[in-house]
mmCIF file of C-alpha atoms in Angstrom:
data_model
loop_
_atom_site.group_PDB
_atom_site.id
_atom_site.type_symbol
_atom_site.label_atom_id
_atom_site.label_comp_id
_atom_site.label_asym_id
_atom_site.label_seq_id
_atom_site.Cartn_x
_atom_site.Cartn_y
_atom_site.Cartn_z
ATOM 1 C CA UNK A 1 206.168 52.489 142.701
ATOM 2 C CA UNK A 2 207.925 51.963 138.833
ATOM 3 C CA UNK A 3 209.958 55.156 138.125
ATOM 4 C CA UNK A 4 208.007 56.961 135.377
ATOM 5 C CA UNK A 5 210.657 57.958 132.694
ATOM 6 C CA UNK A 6 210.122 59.761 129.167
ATOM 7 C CA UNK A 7 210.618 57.696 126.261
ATOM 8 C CA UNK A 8 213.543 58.074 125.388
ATOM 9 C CA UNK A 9 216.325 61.029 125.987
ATOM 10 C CA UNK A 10 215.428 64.942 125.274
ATOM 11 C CA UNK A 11 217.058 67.490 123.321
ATOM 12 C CA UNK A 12 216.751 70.896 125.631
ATOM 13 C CA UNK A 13 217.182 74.376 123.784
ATOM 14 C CA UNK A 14 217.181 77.670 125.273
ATOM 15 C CA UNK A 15 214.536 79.748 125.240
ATOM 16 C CA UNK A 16 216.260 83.269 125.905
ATOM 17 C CA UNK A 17 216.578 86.083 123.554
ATOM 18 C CA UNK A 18 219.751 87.719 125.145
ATOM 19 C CA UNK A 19 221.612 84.858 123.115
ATOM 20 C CA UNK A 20 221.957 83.319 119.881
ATOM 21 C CA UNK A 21 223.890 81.102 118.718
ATOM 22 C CA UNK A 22 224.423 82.716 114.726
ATOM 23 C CA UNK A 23 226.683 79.922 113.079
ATOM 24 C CA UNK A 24 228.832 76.922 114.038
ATOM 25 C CA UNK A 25 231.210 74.954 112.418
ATOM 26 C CA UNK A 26 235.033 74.037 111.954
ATOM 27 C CA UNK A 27 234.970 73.436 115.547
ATOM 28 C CA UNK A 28 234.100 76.699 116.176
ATOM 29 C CA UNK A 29 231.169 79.238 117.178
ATOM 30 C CA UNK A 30 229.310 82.705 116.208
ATOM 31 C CA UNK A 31 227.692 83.867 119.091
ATOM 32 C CA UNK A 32 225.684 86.985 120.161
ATOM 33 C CA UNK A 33 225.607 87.358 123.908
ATOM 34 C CA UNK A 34 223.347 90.585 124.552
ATOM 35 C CA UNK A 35 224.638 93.213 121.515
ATOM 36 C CA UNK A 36 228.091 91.381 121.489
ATOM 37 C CA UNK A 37 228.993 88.801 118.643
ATOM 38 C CA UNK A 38 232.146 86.534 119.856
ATOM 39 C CA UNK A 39 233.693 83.494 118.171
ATOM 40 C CA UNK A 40 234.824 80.790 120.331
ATOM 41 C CA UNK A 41 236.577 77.564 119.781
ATOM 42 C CA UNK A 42 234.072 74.471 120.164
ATOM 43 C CA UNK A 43 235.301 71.363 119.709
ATOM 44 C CA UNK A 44 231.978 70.035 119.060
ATOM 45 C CA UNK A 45 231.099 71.493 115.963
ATOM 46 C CA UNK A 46 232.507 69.099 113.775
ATOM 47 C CA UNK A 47 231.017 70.146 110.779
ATOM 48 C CA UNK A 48 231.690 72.968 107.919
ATOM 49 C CA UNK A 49 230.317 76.565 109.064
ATOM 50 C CA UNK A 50 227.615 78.465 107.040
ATOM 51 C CA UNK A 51 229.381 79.933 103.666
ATOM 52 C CA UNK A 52 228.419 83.380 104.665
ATOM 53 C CA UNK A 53 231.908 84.937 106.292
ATOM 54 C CA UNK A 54 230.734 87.923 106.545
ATOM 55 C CA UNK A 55 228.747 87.289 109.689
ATOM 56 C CA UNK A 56 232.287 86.151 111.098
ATOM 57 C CA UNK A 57 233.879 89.110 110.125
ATOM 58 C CA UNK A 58 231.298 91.159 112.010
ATOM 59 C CA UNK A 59 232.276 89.290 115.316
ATOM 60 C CA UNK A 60 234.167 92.520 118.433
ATOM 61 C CA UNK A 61 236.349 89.359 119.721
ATOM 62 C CA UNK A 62 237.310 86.025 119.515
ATOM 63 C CA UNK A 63 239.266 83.146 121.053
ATOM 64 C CA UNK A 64 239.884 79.976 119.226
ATOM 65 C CA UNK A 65 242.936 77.887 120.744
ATOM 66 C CA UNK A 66 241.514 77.065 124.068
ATOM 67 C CA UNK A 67 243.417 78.770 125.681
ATOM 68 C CA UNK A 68 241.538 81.931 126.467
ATOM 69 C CA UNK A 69 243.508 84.502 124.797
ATOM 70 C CA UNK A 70 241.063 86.840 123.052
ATOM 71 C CA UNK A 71 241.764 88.852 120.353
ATOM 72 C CA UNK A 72 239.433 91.832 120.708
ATOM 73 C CA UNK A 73 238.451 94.154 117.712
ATOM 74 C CA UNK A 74 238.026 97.867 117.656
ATOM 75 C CA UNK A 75 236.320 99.609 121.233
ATOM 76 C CA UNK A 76 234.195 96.086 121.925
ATOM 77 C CA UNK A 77 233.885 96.082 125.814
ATOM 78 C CA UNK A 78 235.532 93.092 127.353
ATOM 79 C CA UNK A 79 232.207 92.866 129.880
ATOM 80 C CA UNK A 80 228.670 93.589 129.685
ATOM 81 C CA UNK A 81 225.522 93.296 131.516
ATOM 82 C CA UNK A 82 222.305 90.455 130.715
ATOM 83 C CA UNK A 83 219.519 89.669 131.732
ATOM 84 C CA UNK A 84 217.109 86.626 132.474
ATOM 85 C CA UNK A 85 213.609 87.432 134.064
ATOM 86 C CA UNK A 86 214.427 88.899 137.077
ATOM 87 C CA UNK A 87 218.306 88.032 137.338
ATOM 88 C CA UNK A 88 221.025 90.222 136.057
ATOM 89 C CA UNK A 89 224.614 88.540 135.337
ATOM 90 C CA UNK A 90 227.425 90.475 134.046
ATOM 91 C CA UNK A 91 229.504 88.060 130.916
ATOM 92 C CA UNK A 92 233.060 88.725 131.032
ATOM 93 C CA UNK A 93 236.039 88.040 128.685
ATOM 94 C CA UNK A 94 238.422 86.080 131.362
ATOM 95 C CA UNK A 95 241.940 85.928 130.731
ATOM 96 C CA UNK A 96 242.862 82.438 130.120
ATOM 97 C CA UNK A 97 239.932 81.207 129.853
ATOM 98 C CA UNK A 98 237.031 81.430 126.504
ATOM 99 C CA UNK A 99 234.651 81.475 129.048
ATOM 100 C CA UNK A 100 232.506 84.471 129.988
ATOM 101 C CA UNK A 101 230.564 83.323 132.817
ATOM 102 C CA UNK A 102 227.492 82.276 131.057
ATOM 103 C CA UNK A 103 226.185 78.816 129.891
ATOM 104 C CA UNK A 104 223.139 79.496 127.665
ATOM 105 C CA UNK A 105 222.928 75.993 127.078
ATOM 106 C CA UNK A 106 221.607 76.159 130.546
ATOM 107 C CA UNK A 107 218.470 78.119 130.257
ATOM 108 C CA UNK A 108 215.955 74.532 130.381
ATOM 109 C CA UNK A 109 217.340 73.923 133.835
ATOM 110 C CA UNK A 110 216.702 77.213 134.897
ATOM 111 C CA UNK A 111 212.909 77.461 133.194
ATOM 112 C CA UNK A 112 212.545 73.894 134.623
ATOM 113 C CA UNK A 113 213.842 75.122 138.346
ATOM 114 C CA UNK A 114 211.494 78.189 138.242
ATOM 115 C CA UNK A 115 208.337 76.021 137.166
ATOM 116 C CA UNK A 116 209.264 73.333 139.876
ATOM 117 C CA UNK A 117 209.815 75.684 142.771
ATOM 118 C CA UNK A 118 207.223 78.223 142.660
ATOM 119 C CA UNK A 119 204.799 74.849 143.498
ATOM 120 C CA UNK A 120 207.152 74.555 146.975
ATOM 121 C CA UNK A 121 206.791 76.398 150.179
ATOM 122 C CA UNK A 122 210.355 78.233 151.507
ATOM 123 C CA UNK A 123 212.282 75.874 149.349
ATOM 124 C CA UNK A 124 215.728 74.684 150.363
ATOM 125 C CA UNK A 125 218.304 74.710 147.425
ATOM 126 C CA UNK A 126 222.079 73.225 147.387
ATOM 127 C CA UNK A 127 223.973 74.442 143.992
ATOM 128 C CA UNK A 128 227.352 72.503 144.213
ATOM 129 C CA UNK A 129 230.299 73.434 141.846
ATOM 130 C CA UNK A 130 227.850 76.383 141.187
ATOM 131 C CA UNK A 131 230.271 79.047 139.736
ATOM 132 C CA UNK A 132 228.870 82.426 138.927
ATOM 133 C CA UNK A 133 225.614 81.922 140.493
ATOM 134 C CA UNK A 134 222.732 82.147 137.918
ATOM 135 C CA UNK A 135 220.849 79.294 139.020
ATOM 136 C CA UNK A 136 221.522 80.143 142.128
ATOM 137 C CA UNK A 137 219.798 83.699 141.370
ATOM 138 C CA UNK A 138 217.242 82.147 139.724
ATOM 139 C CA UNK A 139 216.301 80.458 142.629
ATOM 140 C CA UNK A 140 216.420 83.300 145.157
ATOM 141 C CA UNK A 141 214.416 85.114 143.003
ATOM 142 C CA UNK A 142 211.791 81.980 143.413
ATOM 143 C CA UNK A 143 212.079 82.425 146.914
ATOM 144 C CA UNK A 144 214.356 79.677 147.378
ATOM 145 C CA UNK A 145 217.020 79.822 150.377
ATOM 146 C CA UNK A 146 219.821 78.822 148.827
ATOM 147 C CA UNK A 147 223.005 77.562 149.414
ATOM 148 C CA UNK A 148 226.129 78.048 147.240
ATOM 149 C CA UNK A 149 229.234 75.878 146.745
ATOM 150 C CA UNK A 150 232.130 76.715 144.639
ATOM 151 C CA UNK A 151 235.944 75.742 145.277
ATOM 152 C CA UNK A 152 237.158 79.236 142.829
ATOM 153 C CA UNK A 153 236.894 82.646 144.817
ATOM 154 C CA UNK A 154 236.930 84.714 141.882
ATOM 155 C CA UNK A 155 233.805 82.379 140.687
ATOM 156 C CA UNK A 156 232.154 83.389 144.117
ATOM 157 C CA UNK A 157 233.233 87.181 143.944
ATOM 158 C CA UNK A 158 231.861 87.112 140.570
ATOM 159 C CA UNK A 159 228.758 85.377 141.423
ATOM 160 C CA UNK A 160 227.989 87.666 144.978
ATOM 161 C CA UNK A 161 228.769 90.379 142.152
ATOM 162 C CA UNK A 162 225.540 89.025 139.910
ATOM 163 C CA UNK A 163 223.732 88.737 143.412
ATOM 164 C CA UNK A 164 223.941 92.895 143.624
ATOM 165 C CA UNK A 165 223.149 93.257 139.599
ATOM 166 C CA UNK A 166 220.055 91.678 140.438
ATOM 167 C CA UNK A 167 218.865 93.248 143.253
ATOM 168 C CA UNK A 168 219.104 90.206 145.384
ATOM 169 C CA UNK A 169 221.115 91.343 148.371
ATOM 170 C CA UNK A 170 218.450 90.367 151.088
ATOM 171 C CA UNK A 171 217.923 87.313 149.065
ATOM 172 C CA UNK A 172 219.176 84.068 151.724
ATOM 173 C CA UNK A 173 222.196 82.920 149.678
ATOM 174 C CA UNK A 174 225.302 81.417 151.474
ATOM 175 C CA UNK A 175 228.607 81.513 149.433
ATOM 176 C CA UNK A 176 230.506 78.770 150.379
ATOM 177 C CA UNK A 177 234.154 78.570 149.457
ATOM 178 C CA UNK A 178 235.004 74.795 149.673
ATOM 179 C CA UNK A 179 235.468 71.897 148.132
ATOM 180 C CA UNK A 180 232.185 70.381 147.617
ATOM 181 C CA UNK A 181 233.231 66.834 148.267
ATOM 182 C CA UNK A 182 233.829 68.068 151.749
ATOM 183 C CA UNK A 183 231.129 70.138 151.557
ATOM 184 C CA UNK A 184 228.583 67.573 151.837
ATOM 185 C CA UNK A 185 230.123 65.015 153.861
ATOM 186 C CA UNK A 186 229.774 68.113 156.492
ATOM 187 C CA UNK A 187 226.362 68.490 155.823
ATOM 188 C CA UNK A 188 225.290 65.194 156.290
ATOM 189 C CA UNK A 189 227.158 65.123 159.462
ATOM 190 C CA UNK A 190 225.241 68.251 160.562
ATOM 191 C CA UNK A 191 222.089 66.693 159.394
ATOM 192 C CA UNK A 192 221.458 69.451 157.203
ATOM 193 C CA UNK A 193 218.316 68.925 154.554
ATOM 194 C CA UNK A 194 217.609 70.168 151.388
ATOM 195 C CA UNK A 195 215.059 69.999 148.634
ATOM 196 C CA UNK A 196 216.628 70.628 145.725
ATOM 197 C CA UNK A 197 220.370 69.848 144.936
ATOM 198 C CA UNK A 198 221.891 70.995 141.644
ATOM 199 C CA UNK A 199 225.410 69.432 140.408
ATOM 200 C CA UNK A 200 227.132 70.978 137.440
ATOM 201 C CA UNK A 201 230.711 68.720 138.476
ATOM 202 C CA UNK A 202 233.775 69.817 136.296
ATOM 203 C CA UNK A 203 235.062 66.371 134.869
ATOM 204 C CA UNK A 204 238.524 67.166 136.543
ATOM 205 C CA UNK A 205 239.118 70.127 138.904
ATOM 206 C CA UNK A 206 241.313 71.050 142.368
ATOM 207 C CA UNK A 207 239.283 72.560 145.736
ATOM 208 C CA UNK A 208 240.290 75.478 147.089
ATOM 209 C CA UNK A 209 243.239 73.452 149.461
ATOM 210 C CA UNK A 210 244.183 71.794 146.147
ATOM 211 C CA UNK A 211 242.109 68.379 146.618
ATOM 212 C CA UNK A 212 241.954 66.534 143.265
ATOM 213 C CA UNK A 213 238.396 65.256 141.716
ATOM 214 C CA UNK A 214 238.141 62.868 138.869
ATOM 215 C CA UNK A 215 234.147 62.825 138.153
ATOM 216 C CA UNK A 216 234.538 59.065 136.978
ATOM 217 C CA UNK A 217 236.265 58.373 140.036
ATOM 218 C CA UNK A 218 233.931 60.104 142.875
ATOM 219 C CA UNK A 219 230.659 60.894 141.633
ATOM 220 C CA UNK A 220 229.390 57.703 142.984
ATOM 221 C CA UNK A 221 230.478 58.874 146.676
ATOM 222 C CA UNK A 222 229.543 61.947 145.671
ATOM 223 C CA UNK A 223 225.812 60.831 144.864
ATOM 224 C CA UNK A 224 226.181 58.773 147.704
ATOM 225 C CA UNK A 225 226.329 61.585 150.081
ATOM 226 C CA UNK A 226 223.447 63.855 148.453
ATOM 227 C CA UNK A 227 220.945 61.409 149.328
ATOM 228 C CA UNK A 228 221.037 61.549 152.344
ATOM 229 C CA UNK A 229 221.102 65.188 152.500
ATOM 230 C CA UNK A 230 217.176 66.001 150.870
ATOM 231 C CA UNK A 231 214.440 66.665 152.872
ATOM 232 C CA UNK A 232 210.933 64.166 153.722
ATOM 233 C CA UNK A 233 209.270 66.537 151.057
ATOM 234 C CA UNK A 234 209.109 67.003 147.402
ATOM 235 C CA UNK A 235 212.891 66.855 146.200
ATOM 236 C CA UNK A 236 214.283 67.915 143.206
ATOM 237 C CA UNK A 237 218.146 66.517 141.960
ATOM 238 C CA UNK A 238 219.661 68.121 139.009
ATOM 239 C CA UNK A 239 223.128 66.673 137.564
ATOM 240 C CA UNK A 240 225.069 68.085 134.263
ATOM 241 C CA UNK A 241 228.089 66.541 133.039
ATOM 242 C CA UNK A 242 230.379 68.007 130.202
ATOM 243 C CA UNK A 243 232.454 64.940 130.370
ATOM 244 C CA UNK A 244 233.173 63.832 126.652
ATOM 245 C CA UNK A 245 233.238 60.413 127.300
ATOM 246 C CA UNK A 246 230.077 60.048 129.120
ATOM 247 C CA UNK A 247 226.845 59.457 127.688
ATOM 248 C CA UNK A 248 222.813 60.467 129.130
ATOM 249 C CA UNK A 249 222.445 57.141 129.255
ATOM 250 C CA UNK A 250 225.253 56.550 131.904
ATOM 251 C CA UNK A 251 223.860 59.475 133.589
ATOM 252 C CA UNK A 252 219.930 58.290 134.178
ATOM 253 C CA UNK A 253 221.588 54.704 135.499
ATOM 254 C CA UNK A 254 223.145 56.388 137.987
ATOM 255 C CA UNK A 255 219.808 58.442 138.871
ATOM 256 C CA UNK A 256 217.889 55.712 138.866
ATOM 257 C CA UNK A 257 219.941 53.723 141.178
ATOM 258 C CA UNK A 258 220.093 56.120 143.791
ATOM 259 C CA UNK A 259 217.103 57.968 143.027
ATOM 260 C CA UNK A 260 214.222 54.680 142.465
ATOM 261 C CA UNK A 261 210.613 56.003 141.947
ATOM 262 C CA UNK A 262 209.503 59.291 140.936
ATOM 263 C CA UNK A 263 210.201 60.870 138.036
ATOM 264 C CA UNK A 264 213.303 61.000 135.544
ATOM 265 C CA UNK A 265 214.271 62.677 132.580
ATOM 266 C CA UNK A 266 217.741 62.386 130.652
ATOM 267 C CA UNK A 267 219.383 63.545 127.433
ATOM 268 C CA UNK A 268 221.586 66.746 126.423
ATOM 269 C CA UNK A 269 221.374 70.301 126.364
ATOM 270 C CA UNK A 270 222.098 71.833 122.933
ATOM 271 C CA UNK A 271 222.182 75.171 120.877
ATOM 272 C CA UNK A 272 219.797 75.634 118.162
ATOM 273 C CA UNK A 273 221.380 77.068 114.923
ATOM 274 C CA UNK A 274 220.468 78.443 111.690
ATOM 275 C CA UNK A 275 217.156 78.650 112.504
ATOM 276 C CA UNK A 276 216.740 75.151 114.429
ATOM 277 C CA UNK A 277 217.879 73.293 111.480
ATOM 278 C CA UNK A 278 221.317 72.118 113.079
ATOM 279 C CA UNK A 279 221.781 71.679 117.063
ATOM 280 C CA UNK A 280 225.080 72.099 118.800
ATOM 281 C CA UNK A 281 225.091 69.456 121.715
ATOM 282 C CA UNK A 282 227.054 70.754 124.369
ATOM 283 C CA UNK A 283 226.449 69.086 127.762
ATOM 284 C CA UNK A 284 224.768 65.712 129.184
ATOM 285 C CA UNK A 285 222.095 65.921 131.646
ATOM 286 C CA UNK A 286 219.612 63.900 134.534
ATOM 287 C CA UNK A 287 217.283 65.198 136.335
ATOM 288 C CA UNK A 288 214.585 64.041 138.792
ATOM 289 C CA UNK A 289 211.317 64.801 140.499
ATOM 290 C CA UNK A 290 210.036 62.507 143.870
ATOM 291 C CA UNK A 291 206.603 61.726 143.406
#
């Protein structure tokens, strides 16, 4: 059977009220996590910001170099609590890093995950390079067994830590500190099977024994690998890329050749801003249904 594809590639936007993304521009951001306005460096936003500094001004904290080194105003907490449905995460300001464990941008693959899997029976889910566990959540809290893979232990601390936020503590989640490469070559070994496997693959990182990854240079043996792990059933495969130099394009060729048949969709996940007028494209994506 011909793969059935959508016309062309999609533009996915969040639909979560615990974030907004307020202004962008002069590669940076004005964003409102929960009650907390941050600026952030994004070297996206190529564009001028809105005129109107005084929404800037109003921002608790902000880190624009990079580097991570935030610059917080007045009593602003450097971590709070959010929620999404039935999963609570806790957004931090991380030294070093202008990161604070969340990735709004994200929010289609989780609405897309918890439409998909409520149609499965006891459903089988492998998050690799999964960080601090939202989809994961997501997907316990869809009754999914789910298994975990990040090569950071403060990522997996952090994300066990959103696992007790949300009430999930009986939920079947393994946290698996490896490298993921590794990971999977295990699990095909074992003959493990899954039905959904989610890859969110940093476009250079080092596992937890220092092993290097170059996403140009092993997501083929990576992909290689997952195949053989999913199940005789209806499987799902879910694969975002923040590489700059890749395109969706690239990204649906390579689900298509080791995915044939079903169903595939492909573009990028973006923030809508000032009122849907401008998008702020943030990360490439593939995803893909069997029939």
């Amino acid at each position: 059977m011909e793969a059935s594809m959508n016309a062309g590639p999609l533009l996915e936007t969040p639909e979560w009220d615990a974030y907004e993304l307020v202004d962008c521009g002069g590669r940076r951001k004005l964003e409102r996590f929960g009650d907390h306005l941050l600026i952030r460096g994004e070297p996206k936003a190529w564009w001028l910001p809105d005129s109107r500094e005084a929404k800037w001004r109003a921002a608790g904290a902000e880190t624009g170099d990079g580097s991570g080194n935030w610059r917080v105003r007045g009593e602003t907490a450097r971590n709070w609590v959010m929620r999404y449905g039935s999963v609570t995460m806790e957004a931090r300001m991380t030294d070093m890093s202008k990161h604070v464990g969340v990735f709004p941008e994200q929010e289609p693959h989780w609405r897309w995950l918890r439409q998909r899997l409520r149609g499965l029976s006891q459903p089988r889910v492998l998050n690799l390079f999964g960080y601090t566990g939202i989809a994961s959540l997501v997907c316990a809290a869809e009754g999914a067994s789910v298994t975990h893979v990040d090569a950071s232990k403060p990522a997996l601390n952090w994300a066990r830590y959103n696992q007790e936020l949300s009430g999930l503590e009986s939920a079947p989640i393994r946290w698996i500190l490896d490298d993921a490469f590794k990971f999977v070559g295990r699990e095909v070994r074992r003959e493990r099977r899954y039905d959904v496997i989610l890859l969110d693959p940093p476009s250079f990182g080092r596992g937890p024994r220092g092993e290097v990854w170059k996403v140009e240079q092993q997501i083929t043996q990576l992909f290689d690998s997952i195949r053989g792990l999913l199940g005789g059933r209806k499987s799902l495969v879910v694969l975002t890329l923040y590489n700059l130099e890749a395109s969706c394009l690239m990204l649906n060729g390579l689900m298509e050749d080791y995915f044939p048949g079903g169903r595939h969709e492909f573009g990028e996940l973006a923030l809508p801003c000032r009122g849907g007028k401008r998008f702020l494209p943030l990360s490439l994506f593939a995803r893909w249904e069997s029939d």
